[in-house]
Amino acid sequence: MGQSDGKDDCHVLVIGADHISSKLTSALSDPFRGLSEHDVFPMFNAQTGELLMEMPTPNALRLNRSRFRALIAEGLDIQVFILVFLATCLQLIFSYPKYSKRLSSIACPDDSSSVTARFEDGTAVTGNLLIVHDVPDASKPETWKWMYSLTWPDKDSPTPAGPEAIRQNWLSRAEKLAEPYRSAYLAIAPTAKIWCDRLAQWPTERWDNRNGRVTLVGDAAHPMTYRKNVDRGQGLNNGILDAAYICRALNTHCQDGKPITEALAVYEKEVQERGRAAVVESGRNSVMVHDWEQLKQSPVFTIGLKALQKAS
């Protein structure tokens, strides 16, 4: 779970409610460890095992996603909330894997203000607004994928093709690592699937919202490369802001009577500008973390995470 980067909206959403903030420690990944002013994020040279630096992360909250979701949902009847919202405003369709459905197509008739979502199982749902996001199936932890990863800078060499070539590439790189990393990477089961691809990103562009009937939030709006934990969980932070801003937009429609097209235009302008900047910075960071000399010049390393949070 990422952490807030100091933006007011993140704090309002995450710790604004006393009944949530007082129980946050119950959602820690390791509740027996608790919080510490002396927490650090260690970085090692994987080839020699040398400790390169310890980045201070005082009182960092490392949260278990499922426990955190359960905590912030306490006292909320999500189905009743949606029904009340339906009765007072829009009929919303949430594209969410909880219902074990995969979206296959959407239809927005020219002579109607409705949108129909069709699923691979042949079912369909019609409403006024379709909100699309991208998440794992939280209801089936047995389907989650737990993965090791190896990344390296390489602009020219072809990507290894075929399972055997990919495995041999993995093993040859793992052999060069110091213990315990070497043993951990070499211990991968012979039957385990290994993928190899180049990191990709999609700098956010304007999208067709079908006259105010379809919009994007979260990773669907700004898919970015992961950043080796040195850039403060920007995928999550931007997702939190998306949720806050789209709720504000819908409130201006439902409570103030602003046309849905105008309400979404305000939301989308902000998320598209912010999302594009975050994706571009993410790509730069992914390159930087593979160059030790560049990495040492980054603000996280030069002034520390705590000072960076205060500055932001």
Coordinates of C-alpha atoms in Angstrom, one line a residue:
M1 CA 0.0 0.0 0.0
G2 CA 1.4 3.4 -0.9
Q3 CA 1.5 6.3 1.4
S4 CA 0.1 9.9 1.1
D5 CA 2.5 12.4 -0.3
G6 CA 1.1 15.2 1.7
K7 CA -1.7 16.4 -0.5
D8 CA -4.6 17.6 1.6
D9 CA -7.1 15.4 -0.2
C10 CA -5.2 12.2 0.6
H11 CA -5.2 13.1 4.3
V12 CA -8.9 13.9 4.3
L13 CA -9.8 10.6 2.7
V14 CA -7.4 8.4 4.7
I15 CA -7.2 9.9 8.1
G16 CA -10.0 12.4 8.2
A17 CA -12.4 10.1 10.1
D18 CA -11.4 9.5 13.8
H19 CA -12.9 6.1 13.9
I20 CA -10.6 5.0 11.0
S21 CA -7.4 6.8 12.1
S22 CA -7.6 5.3 15.6
K23 CA -7.7 1.8 14.1
L24 CA -5.1 2.1 11.4
T25 CA -2.6 0.0 13.2
S26 CA -5.0 -2.9 13.0
A27 CA -4.5 -2.9 9.2
L28 CA -0.7 -3.0 9.3
S29 CA 0.9 -5.8 7.3
D30 CA 2.8 -6.7 10.5
P31 CA 0.5 -5.6 13.4
F32 CA 2.9 -7.0 16.0
R33 CA 5.7 -4.7 14.8
G34 CA 3.8 -1.5 15.1
L35 CA 5.2 1.9 14.1
S36 CA 8.6 3.3 14.9
E37 CA 10.3 6.7 14.5
H38 CA 13.4 4.7 13.4
D39 CA 11.9 2.9 10.5
V40 CA 14.1 2.8 7.4
F41 CA 13.8 1.6 3.8
P42 CA 17.1 -0.2 3.2
M43 CA 18.7 -0.4 -0.2
F44 CA 21.3 -3.1 -1.0
N45 CA 23.7 -3.8 -3.8
A46 CA 22.1 -7.1 -4.9
Q47 CA 25.4 -8.2 -6.6
T48 CA 27.6 -7.7 -3.5
G49 CA 25.1 -7.7 -0.6
E50 CA 26.5 -4.3 0.5
L51 CA 24.1 -2.0 2.3
L52 CA 24.1 1.1 0.2
M53 CA 21.9 3.3 2.3
E54 CA 19.0 3.4 4.7
M55 CA 16.4 5.9 3.7
P56 CA 14.5 7.1 6.8
T57 CA 10.8 6.4 6.7
P58 CA 9.6 7.3 10.3
N59 CA 6.3 5.8 11.2
A60 CA 5.6 4.6 7.7
L61 CA 2.3 2.8 7.4
R62 CA 2.7 -0.5 5.5
L63 CA -0.9 -1.6 5.2
N64 CA -2.5 -4.9 4.3
R65 CA -4.8 -4.0 1.5
S66 CA -7.6 -6.4 2.4
R67 CA -7.6 -5.3 6.1
F68 CA -7.4 -1.6 5.1
R69 CA -10.4 -2.0 2.7
A70 CA -12.4 -3.7 5.5
L71 CA -11.5 -0.9 7.9
I72 CA -12.6 2.0 5.7
A73 CA -15.8 0.1 4.8
E74 CA -16.9 -0.3 8.4
G75 CA -20.4 1.0 8.9
L76 CA -21.1 1.3 5.2
D77 CA -23.7 -0.7 3.4
I78 CA -22.3 -0.3 -0.1
Q79 CA -25.4 -1.8 -1.8
V80 CA -27.8 0.4 0.1
F81 CA -25.6 3.4 -0.7
I82 CA -25.9 2.7 -4.4
L83 CA -29.6 2.2 -4.2
V84 CA -30.1 5.5 -2.4
F85 CA -27.9 7.2 -5.0
L86 CA -29.9 5.6 -7.8
A87 CA -33.1 7.0 -6.4
T88 CA -31.8 10.5 -6.1
C89 CA -29.5 10.9 -9.0
L90 CA -27.8 8.8 -11.6
Q91 CA -27.9 5.1 -12.2
L92 CA -24.2 4.1 -12.0
I93 CA -22.6 1.0 -13.4
F94 CA -19.4 0.1 -11.7
S95 CA -17.1 -2.2 -13.7
Y96 CA -15.8 -4.2 -10.7
P97 CA -14.5 -7.8 -10.7
K98 CA -16.4 -8.6 -7.4
Y99 CA -19.2 -9.8 -9.6
S100 CA -17.0 -12.2 -11.6
K101 CA -17.8 -10.5 -14.8
R102 CA -15.5 -9.3 -17.6
L103 CA -16.6 -6.3 -19.7
S104 CA -16.7 -7.1 -23.4
S105 CA -18.2 -4.0 -24.9
I106 CA -20.2 -0.8 -24.2
A107 CA -22.9 0.8 -26.2
C108 CA -24.0 4.5 -26.2
P109 CA -27.0 5.0 -28.4
D110 CA -27.2 8.4 -30.2
D111 CA -30.8 8.8 -29.4
S112 CA -30.5 8.2 -25.6
S113 CA -28.5 9.4 -22.6
S114 CA -27.9 5.8 -21.4
V115 CA -24.9 3.5 -21.6
T116 CA -25.1 -0.3 -21.7
A117 CA -22.2 -2.5 -20.5
R118 CA -22.1 -6.0 -22.0
F119 CA -20.2 -8.8 -20.3
E120 CA -18.5 -11.9 -21.6
D121 CA -21.1 -14.1 -19.9
G122 CA -23.8 -12.6 -22.1
T123 CA -25.4 -10.4 -19.5
A124 CA -25.8 -6.6 -19.8
V125 CA -26.6 -3.7 -17.5
T126 CA -27.9 -0.3 -18.6
G127 CA -27.4 3.0 -16.7
N128 CA -26.4 6.6 -17.2
L129 CA -22.7 6.6 -16.3
L130 CA -20.1 3.8 -16.6
I131 CA -17.0 4.3 -14.4
V132 CA -14.1 2.0 -15.4
H133 CA -11.1 1.2 -13.2
D134 CA -8.6 -1.5 -13.1
V135 CA -8.2 -3.7 -9.9
P136 CA -7.4 -7.3 -9.0
D137 CA -10.1 -9.7 -7.8
A138 CA -10.1 -8.9 -4.1
S139 CA -12.6 -11.6 -3.3
K140 CA -10.4 -14.4 -4.5
P141 CA -6.9 -14.2 -2.9
E142 CA -6.1 -17.6 -4.2
T143 CA -6.0 -16.1 -7.7
W144 CA -3.5 -13.4 -6.8
K145 CA -0.1 -13.6 -8.3
W146 CA 2.9 -13.2 -6.1
M147 CA 5.9 -12.4 -8.2
Y148 CA 9.6 -11.9 -8.1
S149 CA 10.9 -9.5 -10.7
L150 CA 14.3 -8.7 -12.3
T151 CA 14.7 -5.5 -14.2
W152 CA 17.7 -4.1 -16.1
P153 CA 18.3 -1.2 -18.5
D154 CA 18.4 -2.4 -22.1
K155 CA 17.3 -0.4 -25.2
D156 CA 18.7 -2.5 -28.0
S157 CA 18.7 -6.2 -27.2
P158 CA 15.7 -8.3 -28.4
T159 CA 13.4 -9.5 -25.7
P160 CA 14.0 -13.2 -24.9
A161 CA 11.4 -15.3 -26.8
G162 CA 10.0 -18.5 -25.6
P163 CA 9.7 -20.1 -22.1
E164 CA 13.1 -21.7 -22.2
A165 CA 15.0 -18.7 -23.4
I166 CA 13.3 -16.5 -20.7
R167 CA 14.1 -19.0 -18.0
Q168 CA 17.8 -19.2 -18.9
N169 CA 18.0 -15.4 -19.0
W170 CA 16.5 -15.4 -15.5
L171 CA 18.8 -18.0 -14.1
S172 CA 21.9 -16.4 -15.7
R173 CA 21.1 -13.1 -14.0
A174 CA 20.2 -14.7 -10.7
E175 CA 23.5 -16.4 -10.6
K176 CA 25.3 -13.1 -10.3
L177 CA 23.4 -12.0 -7.2
A178 CA 24.7 -12.1 -3.6
E179 CA 23.0 -14.3 -1.0
P180 CA 20.2 -14.5 0.0
Y181 CA 18.9 -13.0 -3.2
R182 CA 20.7 -15.6 -5.4
S183 CA 19.1 -18.6 -3.6
A184 CA 15.7 -17.0 -3.6
Y185 CA 15.7 -16.3 -7.3
L186 CA 17.2 -19.7 -8.2
A187 CA 14.7 -21.5 -6.1
I188 CA 11.8 -20.7 -8.4
A189 CA 9.9 -23.8 -9.3
P190 CA 10.7 -25.4 -12.7
T191 CA 7.0 -25.2 -13.6
A192 CA 6.6 -21.5 -12.7
K193 CA 5.7 -19.2 -15.5
I194 CA 8.2 -16.5 -16.3
W195 CA 7.4 -13.5 -18.4
C196 CA 9.7 -11.1 -20.0
D197 CA 8.7 -7.8 -21.5
R198 CA 9.6 -4.1 -21.7
L199 CA 8.1 -1.7 -19.1
A200 CA 5.4 0.4 -20.8
Q201 CA 3.3 3.3 -19.8
W202 CA 0.4 5.4 -21.2
P203 CA 0.8 9.1 -20.6
T204 CA -2.8 10.2 -20.0
E205 CA -4.6 11.6 -23.1
R206 CA -8.1 13.0 -23.4
W207 CA -10.6 10.3 -23.9
D208 CA -14.1 10.2 -25.5
N209 CA -16.5 10.1 -22.6
R210 CA -19.4 9.4 -24.9
N211 CA -21.2 12.6 -24.1
G212 CA -20.9 12.2 -20.3
R213 CA -21.7 8.5 -20.2
V214 CA -18.2 6.8 -19.8
T215 CA -15.2 7.9 -17.8
L216 CA -12.0 6.5 -16.3
V217 CA -10.5 6.4 -12.8
G218 CA -7.4 4.9 -11.2
D219 CA -5.0 2.8 -13.3
A220 CA -7.4 2.8 -16.2
A221 CA -6.9 6.6 -16.4
H222 CA -3.1 6.7 -15.7
P223 CA -1.3 3.4 -16.0
M224 CA 2.3 3.9 -15.0
T225 CA 5.4 1.9 -14.5
Y226 CA 6.2 0.8 -11.0
R227 CA 9.0 2.8 -9.3
K228 CA 10.8 0.5 -7.0
N229 CA 9.2 2.1 -3.9
V230 CA 11.3 5.3 -4.1
D231 CA 8.5 7.6 -5.4
R232 CA 6.0 7.3 -2.6
G233 CA 3.2 5.2 -4.1
Q234 CA 2.0 7.6 -6.7
G235 CA -0.3 5.1 -8.4
L236 CA -2.3 4.8 -5.2
N237 CA -2.2 8.5 -4.3
N238 CA -3.5 9.5 -7.7
G239 CA -6.2 6.9 -7.5
I240 CA -7.3 8.4 -4.1
L241 CA -7.4 11.8 -5.7
D242 CA -9.5 10.4 -8.6
A243 CA -12.0 9.1 -6.2
A244 CA -12.3 12.4 -4.4
Y245 CA -12.6 14.5 -7.5
I246 CA -15.1 12.4 -9.3
C247 CA -17.3 12.3 -6.2
R248 CA -17.1 16.1 -6.1
A249 CA -18.0 16.3 -9.8
L250 CA -21.0 14.0 -9.2
N251 CA -22.1 16.1 -6.3
T252 CA -22.2 19.2 -8.4
H253 CA -24.5 17.3 -10.8
C254 CA -26.8 15.6 -8.2
Q255 CA -27.0 18.5 -5.7
D256 CA -26.4 21.6 -7.7
G257 CA -27.9 20.5 -11.0
K258 CA -24.9 21.0 -13.2
P259 CA -25.2 19.0 -16.4
I260 CA -23.3 15.8 -16.2
T261 CA -21.2 16.6 -19.3
E262 CA -20.0 19.8 -17.6
A263 CA -19.4 18.0 -14.2
L264 CA -17.3 15.3 -15.9
A265 CA -15.4 17.9 -18.0
V266 CA -14.1 19.5 -14.8
Y267 CA -13.1 16.1 -13.3
E268 CA -11.5 14.9 -16.6
K269 CA -9.5 18.0 -17.2
E270 CA -7.9 17.8 -13.8
V271 CA -7.2 14.0 -13.9
Q272 CA -5.9 14.1 -17.4
E273 CA -3.4 16.9 -16.6
R274 CA -2.4 15.4 -13.3
G275 CA -2.3 11.8 -14.6
R276 CA -0.1 12.6 -17.6
A277 CA 2.4 14.4 -15.3
A278 CA 2.5 11.4 -12.9
V279 CA 2.9 8.9 -15.7
V280 CA 5.8 10.8 -17.3
E281 CA 7.5 11.2 -14.0
S282 CA 7.0 7.5 -13.3
G283 CA 8.8 6.6 -16.5
R284 CA 11.7 8.9 -15.7
N285 CA 11.9 7.4 -12.3
S286 CA 11.9 3.8 -13.7
V287 CA 15.0 4.7 -15.8
M288 CA 16.7 6.6 -12.9
V289 CA 16.5 3.7 -10.4
H290 CA 18.7 1.6 -12.8
D291 CA 21.5 4.2 -12.7
W292 CA 23.0 4.4 -9.3
E293 CA 24.7 7.8 -9.9
Q294 CA 21.4 9.3 -11.0
L295 CA 19.6 7.7 -8.1
K296 CA 22.0 9.2 -5.6
Q297 CA 21.0 12.7 -6.9
S298 CA 17.3 12.2 -6.4
P299 CA 15.5 14.3 -3.7
V300 CA 14.6 11.1 -1.8
F301 CA 18.3 10.3 -1.4
T302 CA 19.6 13.8 -1.0
I303 CA 17.2 15.2 1.6
G304 CA 15.3 12.1 2.8
L305 CA 11.7 11.0 2.6
K306 CA 10.6 12.8 5.7
A307 CA 12.0 16.2 4.6
L308 CA 10.5 15.6 1.1
Q309 CA 7.0 15.0 2.6
K310 CA 7.3 18.2 4.6
A311 CA 8.3 20.2 1.5
S312 CA 5.4 18.8 -0.5

